[in-house]
């Protein structure tokens, strides 16, 4: 993994002069939770590979994946229990709320697989829950540890959530438009798997009857480079790619607005500005 | 369910004059955790029925059982987060350690199914982890909420753990010796399923070569009342039943020793004494 989430907690803490050896436990809680959720999600999605290696349920079995996930989840709470002062209740409350939202996001994602139609708003809400709130939580942990006031905490949380949505949309875009040399995995994987992505949902909304037939024809094409290229042509023609990029930009802008509103010296914000730019411009 | 575990927290709190409306959140945390662990265990054990009703994975599917278990686990932590003062860290630490031990107990239980031999000590350790530590945790929660000192907390915890072992052994005994009228489920279920129980493990240890052959012959008998009666005769002949009752009495005595050592007026201990007697003498 990129270990982006624990780094967010360390950076969040550094905004308020929390030393890394103090924020490390909160950072580990975030990373343990993230890996727990991947282990359980991979069972539910029957995913064979994660980070280029067999998933836990694939390498061992589903029972071991359920149980070791449960233990890893608990290990996250053990990291939080290192903070034995008045900050613990706030850390715990944010973490619990986030954990439940991540589970809700996973449930929505599974529901969408069999749903006859999914709106773009519902899709964004799904990625907000499944991915983005954890980035918000990771950053807010830094603010809680630094004893920032509630409005400041909220600005940092919102920055993380909006950035997370832009980050996840970048995943959708890269899947179809990445440079194969840089991407490191198969370009077009979502199209080949007929996955409902924001690009596809937007294309379907934009399509007239005849174009909609072409989208449906895409679903039954064999897995091939031709299928991926057909999707690219169709999505460009329907303006889906531009729409999705515009949506991404909106969330990125919102993130930066929250960042700018933070009552902190500009120099302190620079690492987050750079990280944000990296996460939505990345090519892999 | 009998809701024995949350009641232990309420009684534990009452020892230190914690009002029930204050200890209720800790009691709910225990009950939520217990139900989370049952939901996940039932997936792993492929159990179709729980409390006379279809299990979650049976009624819905394994994915929903995994995810709703994860949410219920988090809801337990949300209950703990109601305590926003200096007691929270102690509650959280005891809870985390207990949760990990319960998972370890479930793993041991699964390991034992395919193990060629299991010692009685290992079996007792398994039930200590899988069942008893949660009873200890439930009681200690009451002491933590009542701001009892660490030695007092430990006495109450130990009382719960030893009582839990005696309680679980009663389950083993009842399965074979219960009055069918009172038991509410099939008597002899463990024997019919060839389950490794403390009775069976003790019988195997006591058996000479010829008796061991009779134990092995039991495994291949058809599911019938004759199989259950054969087990009863064999276990009695080998003294397994008496051994197991003696082991149960040992843990029960240890539990009562911890209870008596508690620095509290005798009248305060009476409800726990009565509950302990009920739990190991129960006929259902």
mmCIF file with all atom_site columns, N, CA and C in Angstrom, chain A residues 36 40-41 43-45 63-64 66-67 70-71 73-75 77-78 80-81 83-84 88-90 92-93 95-97 99-100 103-104 106-107 110, chain B residues 36 40-41 43-45 63-64 66-67 70-71 73-75 77-78 80-81 83-84 88-90 92-93 95-97 99-100 103-104 106-107 110:
data_model
loop_
_atom_site.group_PDB
_atom_site.id
_atom_site.type_symbol
_atom_site.label_atom_id
_atom_site.label_alt_id
_atom_site.label_comp_id
_atom_site.label_asym_id
_atom_site.label_entity_id
_atom_site.label_seq_id
_atom_site.pdbx_PDB_ins_code
_atom_site.Cartn_x
_atom_site.Cartn_y
_atom_site.Cartn_z
_atom_site.occupancy
_atom_site.B_iso_or_equiv
_atom_site.pdbx_formal_charge
_atom_site.auth_seq_id
_atom_site.auth_comp_id
_atom_site.auth_asym_id
_atom_site.auth_atom_id
_atom_site.pdbx_PDB_model_num
ATOM 1   N N  . UNK A 1 36  ? -7.960  -4.014  7.860  1.00 0.00 ? 36  UNK A N  1
ATOM 2   C CA . UNK A 1 36  ? -9.092  -4.849  8.281  1.00 0.00 ? 36  UNK A CA 1
ATOM 3   C C  . UNK A 1 36  ? -10.217 -4.764  7.253  1.00 0.00 ? 36  UNK A C  1
ATOM 4   N N  . UNK A 1 40  ? -11.872 -7.921  4.921  1.00 0.00 ? 40  UNK A N  1
ATOM 5   C CA . UNK A 1 40  ? -13.283 -8.331  4.897  1.00 0.00 ? 40  UNK A CA 1
ATOM 6   C C  . UNK A 1 40  ? -13.924 -8.023  3.534  1.00 0.00 ? 40  UNK A C  1
ATOM 7   N N  . UNK A 1 41  ? -13.610 -6.869  2.947  1.00 0.00 ? 41  UNK A N  1
ATOM 8   C CA . UNK A 1 41  ? -14.174 -6.539  1.632  1.00 0.00 ? 41  UNK A CA 1
ATOM 9   C C  . UNK A 1 41  ? -13.748 -7.580  0.590  1.00 0.00 ? 41  UNK A C  1
ATOM 10  N N  . UNK A 1 43  ? -13.161 -10.688 1.008  1.00 0.00 ? 43  UNK A N  1
ATOM 11  C CA . UNK A 1 43  ? -13.994 -11.895 1.121  1.00 0.00 ? 43  UNK A CA 1
ATOM 12  C C  . UNK A 1 43  ? -15.303 -11.654 0.373  1.00 0.00 ? 43  UNK A C  1
ATOM 13  N N  . UNK A 1 44  ? -15.949 -10.522 0.699  1.00 0.00 ? 44  UNK A N  1
ATOM 14  C CA . UNK A 1 44  ? -17.276 -10.222 0.146  1.00 0.00 ? 44  UNK A CA 1
ATOM 15  C C  . UNK A 1 44  ? -17.243 -10.086 -1.374 1.00 0.00 ? 44  UNK A C  1
ATOM 16  N N  . UNK A 1 45  ? -16.138 -9.502  -1.875 1.00 0.00 ? 45  UNK A N  1
ATOM 17  C CA . UNK A 1 45  ? -16.024 -9.303  -3.329 1.00 0.00 ? 45  UNK A CA 1
ATOM 18  C C  . UNK A 1 45  ? -15.393 -10.516 -4.009 1.00 0.00 ? 45  UNK A C  1
ATOM 19  N N  . UNK A 1 63  ? -12.735 -18.325 6.804  1.00 0.00 ? 63  UNK A N  1
ATOM 20  C CA . UNK A 1 63  ? -12.823 -18.242 8.267  1.00 0.00 ? 63  UNK A CA 1
ATOM 21  C C  . UNK A 1 63  ? -11.642 -17.484 8.855  1.00 0.00 ? 63  UNK A C  1
ATOM 22  N N  . UNK A 1 64  ? -10.454 -17.801 8.370  1.00 0.00 ? 64  UNK A N  1
ATOM 23  C CA . UNK A 1 64  ? -9.263  -17.126 8.876  1.00 0.00 ? 64  UNK A CA 1
ATOM 24  C C  . UNK A 1 64  ? -9.292  -15.644 8.497  1.00 0.00 ? 64  UNK A C  1
ATOM 25  N N  . UNK A 1 66  ? -12.058 -13.800 8.100  1.00 0.00 ? 66  UNK A N  1
ATOM 26  C CA . UNK A 1 66  ? -13.036 -13.143 8.977  1.00 0.00 ? 66  UNK A CA 1
ATOM 27  C C  . UNK A 1 66  ? -12.386 -12.866 10.335 1.00 0.00 ? 66  UNK A C  1
ATOM 28  N N  . UNK A 1 67  ? -11.784 -13.901 10.901 1.00 0.00 ? 67  UNK A N  1
ATOM 29  C CA . UNK A 1 67  ? -11.287 -13.811 12.276 1.00 0.00 ? 67  UNK A CA 1
ATOM 30  C C  . UNK A 1 67  ? -10.045 -12.923 12.371 1.00 0.00 ? 67  UNK A C  1
ATOM 31  N N  . UNK A 1 70  ? -11.224 -9.425  12.231 1.00 0.00 ? 70  UNK A N  1
ATOM 32  C CA . UNK A 1 70  ? -11.770 -8.995  13.526 1.00 0.00 ? 70  UNK A CA 1
ATOM 33  C C  . UNK A 1 70  ? -10.654 -8.611  14.500 1.00 0.00 ? 70  UNK A C  1
ATOM 34  N N  . UNK A 1 71  ? -9.584  -9.426  14.514 1.00 0.00 ? 71  UNK A N  1
ATOM 35  C CA . UNK A 1 71  ? -8.466  -9.131  15.422 1.00 0.00 ? 71  UNK A CA 1
ATOM 36  C C  . UNK A 1 71  ? -7.777  -7.829  15.015 1.00 0.00 ? 71  UNK A C  1
ATOM 37  N N  . UNK A 1 73  ? -9.066  -5.313  13.455 1.00 0.00 ? 73  UNK A N  1
ATOM 38  C CA . UNK A 1 73  ? -9.974  -4.222  13.836 1.00 0.00 ? 73  UNK A CA 1
ATOM 39  C C  . UNK A 1 73  ? -9.759  -3.882  15.317 1.00 0.00 ? 73  UNK A C  1
ATOM 40  N N  . UNK A 1 74  ? -9.683  -4.909  16.145 1.00 0.00 ? 74  UNK A N  1
ATOM 41  C CA . UNK A 1 74  ? -9.475  -4.679  17.577 1.00 0.00 ? 74  UNK A CA 1
ATOM 42  C C  . UNK A 1 74  ? -8.106  -4.056  17.837 1.00 0.00 ? 74  UNK A C  1
ATOM 43  N N  . UNK A 1 75  ? -7.101  -4.475  17.063 1.00 0.00 ? 75  UNK A N  1
ATOM 44  C CA . UNK A 1 75  ? -5.757  -3.898  17.226 1.00 0.00 ? 75  UNK A CA 1
ATOM 45  C C  . UNK A 1 75  ? -5.780  -2.394  16.936 1.00 0.00 ? 75  UNK A C  1
ATOM 46  N N  . UNK A 1 77  ? -8.254  -0.401  17.734 1.00 0.00 ? 77  UNK A N  1
ATOM 47  C CA . UNK A 1 77  ? -8.725  0.198   18.986 1.00 0.00 ? 77  UNK A CA 1
ATOM 48  C C  . UNK A 1 77  ? -7.656  0.147   20.076 1.00 0.00 ? 77  UNK A C  1
ATOM 49  N N  . UNK A 1 78  ? -6.825  -0.889  20.048 1.00 0.00 ? 78  UNK A N  1
ATOM 50  C CA . UNK A 1 78  ? -5.733  -0.948  21.024 1.00 0.00 ? 78  UNK A CA 1
ATOM 51  C C  . UNK A 1 78  ? -4.759  0.215   20.814 1.00 0.00 ? 78  UNK A C  1
ATOM 52  N N  . UNK A 1 80  ? -5.617  3.163   19.708 1.00 0.00 ? 80  UNK A N  1
ATOM 53  C CA . UNK A 1 80  ? -6.283  4.362   20.252 1.00 0.00 ? 80  UNK A CA 1
ATOM 54  C C  . UNK A 1 80  ? -6.184  4.407   21.771 1.00 0.00 ? 80  UNK A C  1
ATOM 55  N N  . UNK A 1 81  ? -6.222  3.219   22.392 1.00 0.00 ? 81  UNK A N  1
ATOM 56  C CA . UNK A 1 81  ? -6.215  3.164   23.862 1.00 0.00 ? 81  UNK A CA 1
ATOM 57  C C  . UNK A 1 81  ? -4.885  3.653   24.450 1.00 0.00 ? 81  UNK A C  1
ATOM 58  N N  . UNK A 1 83  ? -3.914  6.604   24.110 1.00 0.00 ? 83  UNK A N  1
ATOM 59  C CA . UNK A 1 83  ? -4.178  7.982   24.545 1.00 0.00 ? 83  UNK A CA 1
ATOM 60  C C  . UNK A 1 83  ? -5.098  7.925   25.755 1.00 0.00 ? 83  UNK A C  1
ATOM 61  N N  . UNK A 1 84  ? -4.520  8.062   26.918 1.00 0.00 ? 84  UNK A N  1
ATOM 62  C CA . UNK A 1 84  ? -5.279  7.840   28.150 1.00 0.00 ? 84  UNK A CA 1
ATOM 63  C C  . UNK A 1 84  ? -5.766  9.152   28.770 1.00 0.00 ? 84  UNK A C  1
ATOM 64  N N  . UNK A 1 88  ? -9.172  10.948  24.279 1.00 0.00 ? 88  UNK A N  1
ATOM 65  C CA . UNK A 1 88  ? -9.573  9.596   23.860 1.00 0.00 ? 88  UNK A CA 1
ATOM 66  C C  . UNK A 1 88  ? -11.034 9.531   23.409 1.00 0.00 ? 88  UNK A C  1
ATOM 67  N N  . UNK A 1 89  ? -11.936 10.175  24.153 1.00 0.00 ? 89  UNK A N  1
ATOM 68  C CA . UNK A 1 89  ? -13.358 10.083  23.813 1.00 0.00 ? 89  UNK A CA 1
ATOM 69  C C  . UNK A 1 89  ? -13.622 10.654  22.412 1.00 0.00 ? 89  UNK A C  1
ATOM 70  N N  . UNK A 1 90  ? -12.947 11.768  22.076 1.00 0.00 ? 90  UNK A N  1
ATOM 71  C CA . UNK A 1 90  ? -13.145 12.361  20.746 1.00 0.00 ? 90  UNK A CA 1
ATOM 72  C C  . UNK A 1 90  ? -12.561 11.472  19.647 1.00 0.00 ? 90  UNK A C  1
ATOM 73  N N  . UNK A 1 92  ? -12.212 8.239   19.797 1.00 0.00 ? 92  UNK A N  1
ATOM 74  C CA . UNK A 1 92  ? -13.040 7.042   19.714 1.00 0.00 ? 92  UNK A CA 1
ATOM 75  C C  . UNK A 1 92  ? -14.353 7.329   18.986 1.00 0.00 ? 92  UNK A C  1
ATOM 76  N N  . UNK A 1 93  ? -14.953 8.464   19.293 1.00 0.00 ? 93  UNK A N  1
ATOM 77  C CA . UNK A 1 93  ? -16.237 8.803   18.669 1.00 0.00 ? 93  UNK A CA 1
ATOM 78  C C  . UNK A 1 93  ? -16.072 8.998   17.157 1.00 0.00 ? 93  UNK A C  1
ATOM 79  N N  . UNK A 1 95  ? -13.739 7.767   15.302 1.00 0.00 ? 95  UNK A N  1
ATOM 80  C CA . UNK A 1 95  ? -13.347 6.480   14.723 1.00 0.00 ? 95  UNK A CA 1
ATOM 81  C C  . UNK A 1 95  ? -14.561 5.563   14.568 1.00 0.00 ? 95  UNK A C  1
ATOM 82  N N  . UNK A 1 96  ? -15.404 5.480   15.602 1.00 0.00 ? 96  UNK A N  1
ATOM 83  C CA . UNK A 1 96  ? -16.600 4.631   15.537 1.00 0.00 ? 96  UNK A CA 1
ATOM 84  C C  . UNK A 1 96  ? -17.528 5.072   14.413 1.00 0.00 ? 96  UNK A C  1
ATOM 85  N N  . UNK A 1 97  ? -17.783 6.385   14.353 1.00 0.00 ? 97  UNK A N  1
ATOM 86  C CA . UNK A 1 97  ? -18.686 6.893   13.315 1.00 0.00 ? 97  UNK A CA 1
ATOM 87  C C  . UNK A 1 97  ? -18.123 6.584   11.928 1.00 0.00 ? 97  UNK A C  1
ATOM 88  N N  . UNK A 1 99  ? -16.021 4.124   11.123 1.00 0.00 ? 99  UNK A N  1
ATOM 89  C CA . UNK A 1 99  ? -16.058 2.678   10.857 1.00 0.00 ? 99  UNK A CA 1
ATOM 90  C C  . UNK A 1 99  ? -17.444 2.261   10.363 1.00 0.00 ? 99  UNK A C  1
ATOM 91  N N  . UNK A 1 100 ? -18.476 2.807   10.998 1.00 0.00 ? 100 UNK A N  1
ATOM 92  C CA . UNK A 1 100 ? -19.831 2.431   10.586 1.00 0.00 ? 100 UNK A CA 1
ATOM 93  C C  . UNK A 1 100 ? -20.119 2.952   9.177  1.00 0.00 ? 100 UNK A C  1
ATOM 94  N N  . UNK A 1 103 ? -18.517 0.704   6.589  1.00 0.00 ? 103 UNK A N  1
ATOM 95  C CA . UNK A 1 103 ? -19.330 -0.508  6.382  1.00 0.00 ? 103 UNK A CA 1
ATOM 96  C C  . UNK A 1 103 ? -20.558 -0.199  5.528  1.00 0.00 ? 103 UNK A C  1
ATOM 97  N N  . UNK A 1 104 ? -21.189 0.951   5.783  1.00 0.00 ? 104 UNK A N  1
ATOM 98  C CA . UNK A 1 104 ? -22.347 1.349   4.972  1.00 0.00 ? 104 UNK A CA 1
ATOM 99  C C  . UNK A 1 104 ? -21.937 1.517   3.506  1.00 0.00 ? 104 UNK A C  1
ATOM 100 N N  . UNK A 1 106 ? -19.496 0.003   1.951  1.00 0.00 ? 106 UNK A N  1
ATOM 101 C CA . UNK A 1 106 ? -19.285 -1.331  1.364  1.00 0.00 ? 106 UNK A CA 1
ATOM 102 C C  . UNK A 1 106 ? -20.627 -1.982  1.021  1.00 0.00 ? 106 UNK A C  1
ATOM 103 N N  . UNK A 1 107 ? -21.620 -1.826  1.907  1.00 0.00 ? 107 UNK A N  1
ATOM 104 C CA . UNK A 1 107 ? -22.946 -2.393  1.633  1.00 0.00 ? 107 UNK A CA 1
ATOM 105 C C  . UNK A 1 107 ? -23.553 -1.742  0.382  1.00 0.00 ? 107 UNK A C  1
ATOM 106 N N  . UNK A 1 110 ? -21.949 -3.078  -2.754 1.00 0.00 ? 110 UNK A N  1
ATOM 107 C CA . UNK A 1 110 ? -22.477 -4.404  -3.120 1.00 0.00 ? 110 UNK A CA 1
ATOM 108 C C  . UNK A 1 110 ? -23.895 -4.286  -3.684 1.00 0.00 ? 110 UNK A C  1
ATOM 109 N N  . UNK B 2 36  ? -22.214 -9.913  18.200 1.00 0.00 ? 36  UNK B N  1
ATOM 110 C CA . UNK B 2 36  ? -21.294 -9.829  17.052 1.00 0.00 ? 36  UNK B CA 1
ATOM 111 C C  . UNK B 2 36  ? -20.495 -11.127 16.942 1.00 0.00 ? 36  UNK B C  1
ATOM 112 N N  . UNK B 2 40  ? -20.455 -13.868 13.699 1.00 0.00 ? 40  UNK B N  1
ATOM 113 C CA . UNK B 2 40  ? -19.270 -14.292 12.937 1.00 0.00 ? 40  UNK B CA 1
ATOM 114 C C  . UNK B 2 40  ? -18.946 -15.779 13.181 1.00 0.00 ? 40  UNK B C  1
ATOM 115 N N  . UNK B 2 41  ? -19.074 -16.233 14.424 1.00 0.00 ? 41  UNK B N  1
ATOM 116 C CA . UNK B 2 41  ? -18.806 -17.651 14.711 1.00 0.00 ? 41  UNK B CA 1
ATOM 117 C C  . UNK B 2 41  ? -19.759 -18.547 13.919 1.00 0.00 ? 41  UNK B C  1
ATOM 118 N N  . UNK B 2 43  ? -21.055 -18.046 11.057 1.00 0.00 ? 43  UNK B N  1
ATOM 119 C CA . UNK B 2 43  ? -20.582 -18.187 9.665  1.00 0.00 ? 43  UNK B CA 1
ATOM 120 C C  . UNK B 2 43  ? -19.504 -19.258 9.629  1.00 0.00 ? 43  UNK B C  1
ATOM 121 N N  . UNK B 2 44  ? -18.509 -19.096 10.510 1.00 0.00 ? 44  UNK B N  1
ATOM 122 C CA . UNK B 2 44  ? -17.341 -19.989 10.500 1.00 0.00 ? 44  UNK B CA 1
ATOM 123 C C  . UNK B 2 44  ? -17.739 -21.437 10.779 1.00 0.00 ? 44  UNK B C  1
ATOM 124 N N  . UNK B 2 45  ? -18.714 -21.611 11.674 1.00 0.00 ? 45  UNK B N  1
ATOM 125 C CA . UNK B 2 45  ? -19.151 -22.961 12.027 1.00 0.00 ? 45  UNK B CA 1
ATOM 126 C C  . UNK B 2 45  ? -20.252 -23.470 11.100 1.00 0.00 ? 45  UNK B C  1
ATOM 127 N N  . UNK B 2 63  ? -22.053 -12.475 3.300  1.00 0.00 ? 63  UNK B N  1
ATOM 128 C CA . UNK B 2 63  ? -21.559 -11.101 3.222  1.00 0.00 ? 63  UNK B CA 1
ATOM 129 C C  . UNK B 2 63  ? -22.281 -10.194 4.210  1.00 0.00 ? 63  UNK B C  1
ATOM 130 N N  . UNK B 2 64  ? -23.605 -10.337 4.246  1.00 0.00 ? 64  UNK B N  1
ATOM 131 C CA . UNK B 2 64  ? -24.392 -9.509  5.164  1.00 0.00 ? 64  UNK B CA 1
ATOM 132 C C  . UNK B 2 64  ? -24.054 -9.862  6.611  1.00 0.00 ? 64  UNK B C  1
ATOM 133 N N  . UNK B 2 66  ? -21.093 -10.975 7.700  1.00 0.00 ? 66  UNK B N  1
ATOM 134 C CA . UNK B 2 66  ? -19.779 -10.389 7.996  1.00 0.00 ? 66  UNK B CA 1
ATOM 135 C C  . UNK B 2 66  ? -19.944 -8.905  8.315  1.00 0.00 ? 66  UNK B C  1
ATOM 136 N N  . UNK B 2 67  ? -20.637 -8.207  7.420  1.00 0.00 ? 67  UNK B N  1
ATOM 137 C CA . UNK B 2 67  ? -20.711 -6.746  7.509  1.00 0.00 ? 67  UNK B CA 1
ATOM 138 C C  . UNK B 2 67  ? -21.583 -6.298  8.678  1.00 0.00 ? 67  UNK B C  1
ATOM 139 N N  . UNK B 2 70  ? -19.569 -6.695  11.736 1.00 0.00 ? 70  UNK B N  1
ATOM 140 C CA . UNK B 2 70  ? -18.600 -5.601  11.890 1.00 0.00 ? 70  UNK B CA 1
ATOM 141 C C  . UNK B 2 70  ? -19.274 -4.354  12.459 1.00 0.00 ? 70  UNK B C  1
ATOM 142 N N  . UNK B 2 71  ? -20.473 -4.059  11.963 1.00 0.00 ? 71  UNK B N  1
ATOM 143 C CA . UNK B 2 71  ? -21.190 -2.867  12.454 1.00 0.00 ? 71  UNK B CA 1
ATOM 144 C C  . UNK B 2 71  ? -21.583 -3.047  13.921 1.00 0.00 ? 71  UNK B C  1
ATOM 145 N N  . UNK B 2 73  ? -20.104 -4.859  16.141 1.00 0.00 ? 73  UNK B N  1
ATOM 146 C CA . UNK B 2 73  ? -18.861 -4.726  16.913 1.00 0.00 ? 73  UNK B CA 1
ATOM 147 C C  . UNK B 2 73  ? -18.578 -3.238  17.160 1.00 0.00 ? 73  UNK B C  1
ATOM 148 N N  . UNK B 2 74  ? -18.713 -2.437  16.112 1.00 0.00 ? 74  UNK B N  1
ATOM 149 C CA . UNK B 2 74  ? -18.469 -0.999  16.262 1.00 0.00 ? 74  UNK B CA 1
ATOM 150 C C  . UNK B 2 74  ? -19.493 -0.358  17.195 1.00 0.00 ? 74  UNK B C  1
ATOM 151 N N  . UNK B 2 75  ? -20.743 -0.836  17.127 1.00 0.00 ? 75  UNK B N  1
ATOM 152 C CA . UNK B 2 75  ? -21.779 -0.296  18.018 1.00 0.00 ? 75  UNK B CA 1
ATOM 153 C C  . UNK B 2 75  ? -21.419 -0.554  19.483 1.00 0.00 ? 75  UNK B C  1
ATOM 154 N N  . UNK B 2 77  ? -18.373 -0.444  20.675 1.00 0.00 ? 77  UNK B N  1
ATOM 155 C CA . UNK B 2 77  ? -17.438 0.640   21.011 1.00 0.00 ? 77  UNK B CA 1
ATOM 156 C C  . UNK B 2 77  ? -18.159 1.984   21.141 1.00 0.00 ? 77  UNK B C  1
ATOM 157 N N  . UNK B 2 78  ? -19.224 2.164   20.368 1.00 0.00 ? 78  UNK B N  1
ATOM 158 C CA . UNK B 2 78  ? -19.995 3.414   20.510 1.00 0.00 ? 78  UNK B CA 1
ATOM 159 C C  . UNK B 2 78  ? -20.625 3.499   21.899 1.00 0.00 ? 78  UNK B C  1
ATOM 160 N N  . UNK B 2 80  ? -19.306 2.246   24.608 1.00 0.00 ? 80  UNK B N  1
ATOM 161 C CA . UNK B 2 80  ? -18.220 2.606   25.534 1.00 0.00 ? 80  UNK B CA 1
ATOM 162 C C  . UNK B 2 80  ? -17.893 4.097   25.465 1.00 0.00 ? 80  UNK B C  1
ATOM 163 N N  . UNK B 2 81  ? -18.028 4.668   24.256 1.00 0.00 ? 81  UNK B N  1
ATOM 164 C CA . UNK B 2 81  ? -17.665 6.075   24.071 1.00 0.00 ? 81  UNK B CA 1
ATOM 165 C C  . UNK B 2 81  ? -18.602 7.017   24.827 1.00 0.00 ? 81  UNK B C  1
ATOM 166 N N  . UNK B 2 83  ? -18.767 7.011   27.931 1.00 0.00 ? 83  UNK B N  1
ATOM 167 C CA . UNK B 2 83  ? -18.030 7.387   29.152 1.00 0.00 ? 83  UNK B CA 1
ATOM 168 C C  . UNK B 2 83  ? -16.882 8.292   28.742 1.00 0.00 ? 83  UNK B C  1
ATOM 169 N N  . UNK B 2 84  ? -17.073 9.571   28.922 1.00 0.00 ? 84  UNK B N  1
ATOM 170 C CA . UNK B 2 84  ? -16.110 10.542  28.396 1.00 0.00 ? 84  UNK B CA 1
ATOM 171 C C  . UNK B 2 84  ? -15.135 11.020  29.473 1.00 0.00 ? 84  UNK B C  1
ATOM 172 N N  . UNK B 2 88  ? -12.660 5.795   30.732 1.00 0.00 ? 88  UNK B N  1
ATOM 173 C CA . UNK B 2 88  ? -12.768 5.261   29.363 1.00 0.00 ? 88  UNK B CA 1
ATOM 174 C C  . UNK B 2 88  ? -11.557 4.422   28.961 1.00 0.00 ? 88  UNK B C  1
ATOM 175 N N  . UNK B 2 89  ? -10.357 4.894   29.281 1.00 0.00 ? 89  UNK B N  1
ATOM 176 C CA . UNK B 2 89  ? -9.156  4.168   28.856 1.00 0.00 ? 89  UNK B CA 1
ATOM 177 C C  . UNK B 2 89  ? -9.115  2.765   29.463 1.00 0.00 ? 89  UNK B C  1
ATOM 178 N N  . UNK B 2 90  ? -9.518  2.657   30.727 1.00 0.00 ? 90  UNK B N  1
ATOM 179 C CA . UNK B 2 90  ? -9.520  1.335   31.374 1.00 0.00 ? 90  UNK B CA 1
ATOM 180 C C  . UNK B 2 90  ? -10.593 0.425   30.772 1.00 0.00 ? 90  UNK B C  1
ATOM 181 N N  . UNK B 2 92  ? -11.775 0.603   27.750 1.00 0.00 ? 92  UNK B N  1
ATOM 182 C CA . UNK B 2 92  ? -11.363 0.274   26.391 1.00 0.00 ? 92  UNK B CA 1
ATOM 183 C C  . UNK B 2 92  ? -10.262 -0.781  26.396 1.00 0.00 ? 92  UNK B C  1
ATOM 184 N N  . UNK B 2 93  ? -9.315  -0.632  27.303 1.00 0.00 ? 93  UNK B N  1
ATOM 185 C CA . UNK B 2 93  ? -8.196  -1.580  27.348 1.00 0.00 ? 93  UNK B CA 1
ATOM 186 C C  . UNK B 2 93  ? -8.690  -2.983  27.724 1.00 0.00 ? 93  UNK B C  1
ATOM 187 N N  . UNK B 2 95  ? -11.672 -4.147  27.316 1.00 0.00 ? 95  UNK B N  1
ATOM 188 C CA . UNK B 2 95  ? -12.534 -4.617  26.232 1.00 0.00 ? 95  UNK B CA 1
ATOM 189 C C  . UNK B 2 95  ? -11.701 -5.119  25.055 1.00 0.00 ? 95  UNK B C  1
ATOM 190 N N  . UNK B 2 96  ? -10.679 -4.356  24.666 1.00 0.00 ? 96  UNK B N  1
ATOM 191 C CA . UNK B 2 96  ? -9.822  -4.759  23.541 1.00 0.00 ? 96  UNK B CA 1
ATOM 192 C C  . UNK B 2 96  ? -9.133  -6.095  23.827 1.00 0.00 ? 96  UNK B C  1
ATOM 193 N N  . UNK B 2 97  ? -8.562  -6.196  25.021 1.00 0.00 ? 97  UNK B N  1
ATOM 194 C CA . UNK B 2 97  ? -7.855  -7.440  25.365 1.00 0.00 ? 97  UNK B CA 1
ATOM 195 C C  . UNK B 2 97  ? -8.825  -8.621  25.351 1.00 0.00 ? 97  UNK B C  1
ATOM 196 N N  . UNK B 2 99  ? -11.666 -8.859  23.608 1.00 0.00 ? 99  UNK B N  1
ATOM 197 C CA . UNK B 2 99  ? -12.098 -9.146  22.231 1.00 0.00 ? 99  UNK B CA 1
ATOM 198 C C  . UNK B 2 99  ? -11.058 -10.018 21.518 1.00 0.00 ? 99  UNK B C  1
ATOM 199 N N  . UNK B 2 100 ? -9.788  -9.682  21.708 1.00 0.00 ? 100 UNK B N  1
ATOM 200 C CA . UNK B 2 100 ? -8.737  -10.458 21.037 1.00 0.00 ? 100 UNK B CA 1
ATOM 201 C C  . UNK B 2 100 ? -8.704  -11.884 21.588 1.00 0.00 ? 100 UNK B C  1
ATOM 202 N N  . UNK B 2 103 ? -11.482 -13.963 20.095 1.00 0.00 ? 103 UNK B N  1
ATOM 203 C CA . UNK B 2 103 ? -11.116 -14.406 18.735 1.00 0.00 ? 103 UNK B CA 1
ATOM 204 C C  . UNK B 2 103 ? -10.119 -15.564 18.798 1.00 0.00 ? 103 UNK B C  1
ATOM 205 N N  . UNK B 2 104 ? -9.158  -15.463 19.702 1.00 0.00 ? 104 UNK B N  1
ATOM 206 C CA . UNK B 2 104 ? -8.181  -16.558 19.857 1.00 0.00 ? 104 UNK B CA 1
ATOM 207 C C  . UNK B 2 104 ? -8.898  -17.848 20.258 1.00 0.00 ? 104 UNK B C  1
ATOM 208 N N  . UNK B 2 106 ? -11.988 -18.705 19.580 1.00 0.00 ? 106 UNK B N  1
ATOM 209 C CA . UNK B 2 106 ? -12.707 -19.233 18.412 1.00 0.00 ? 106 UNK B CA 1
ATOM 210 C C  . UNK B 2 106 ? -11.729 -19.947 17.468 1.00 0.00 ? 106 UNK B C  1
ATOM 211 N N  . UNK B 2 107 ? -10.532 -19.361 17.281 1.00 0.00 ? 107 UNK B N  1
ATOM 212 C CA . UNK B 2 107 ? -9.536  -20.000 16.415 1.00 0.00 ? 107 UNK B CA 1
ATOM 213 C C  . UNK B 2 107 ? -9.121  -21.362 16.997 1.00 0.00 ? 107 UNK B C  1
ATOM 214 N N  . UNK B 2 110 ? -11.791 -23.948 16.415 1.00 0.00 ? 110 UNK B N  1
ATOM 215 C CA . UNK B 2 110 ? -11.758 -24.460 15.033 1.00 0.00 ? 110 UNK B CA 1
ATOM 216 C C  . UNK B 2 110 ? -10.565 -25.389 14.831 1.00 0.00 ? 110 UNK B C  1
#
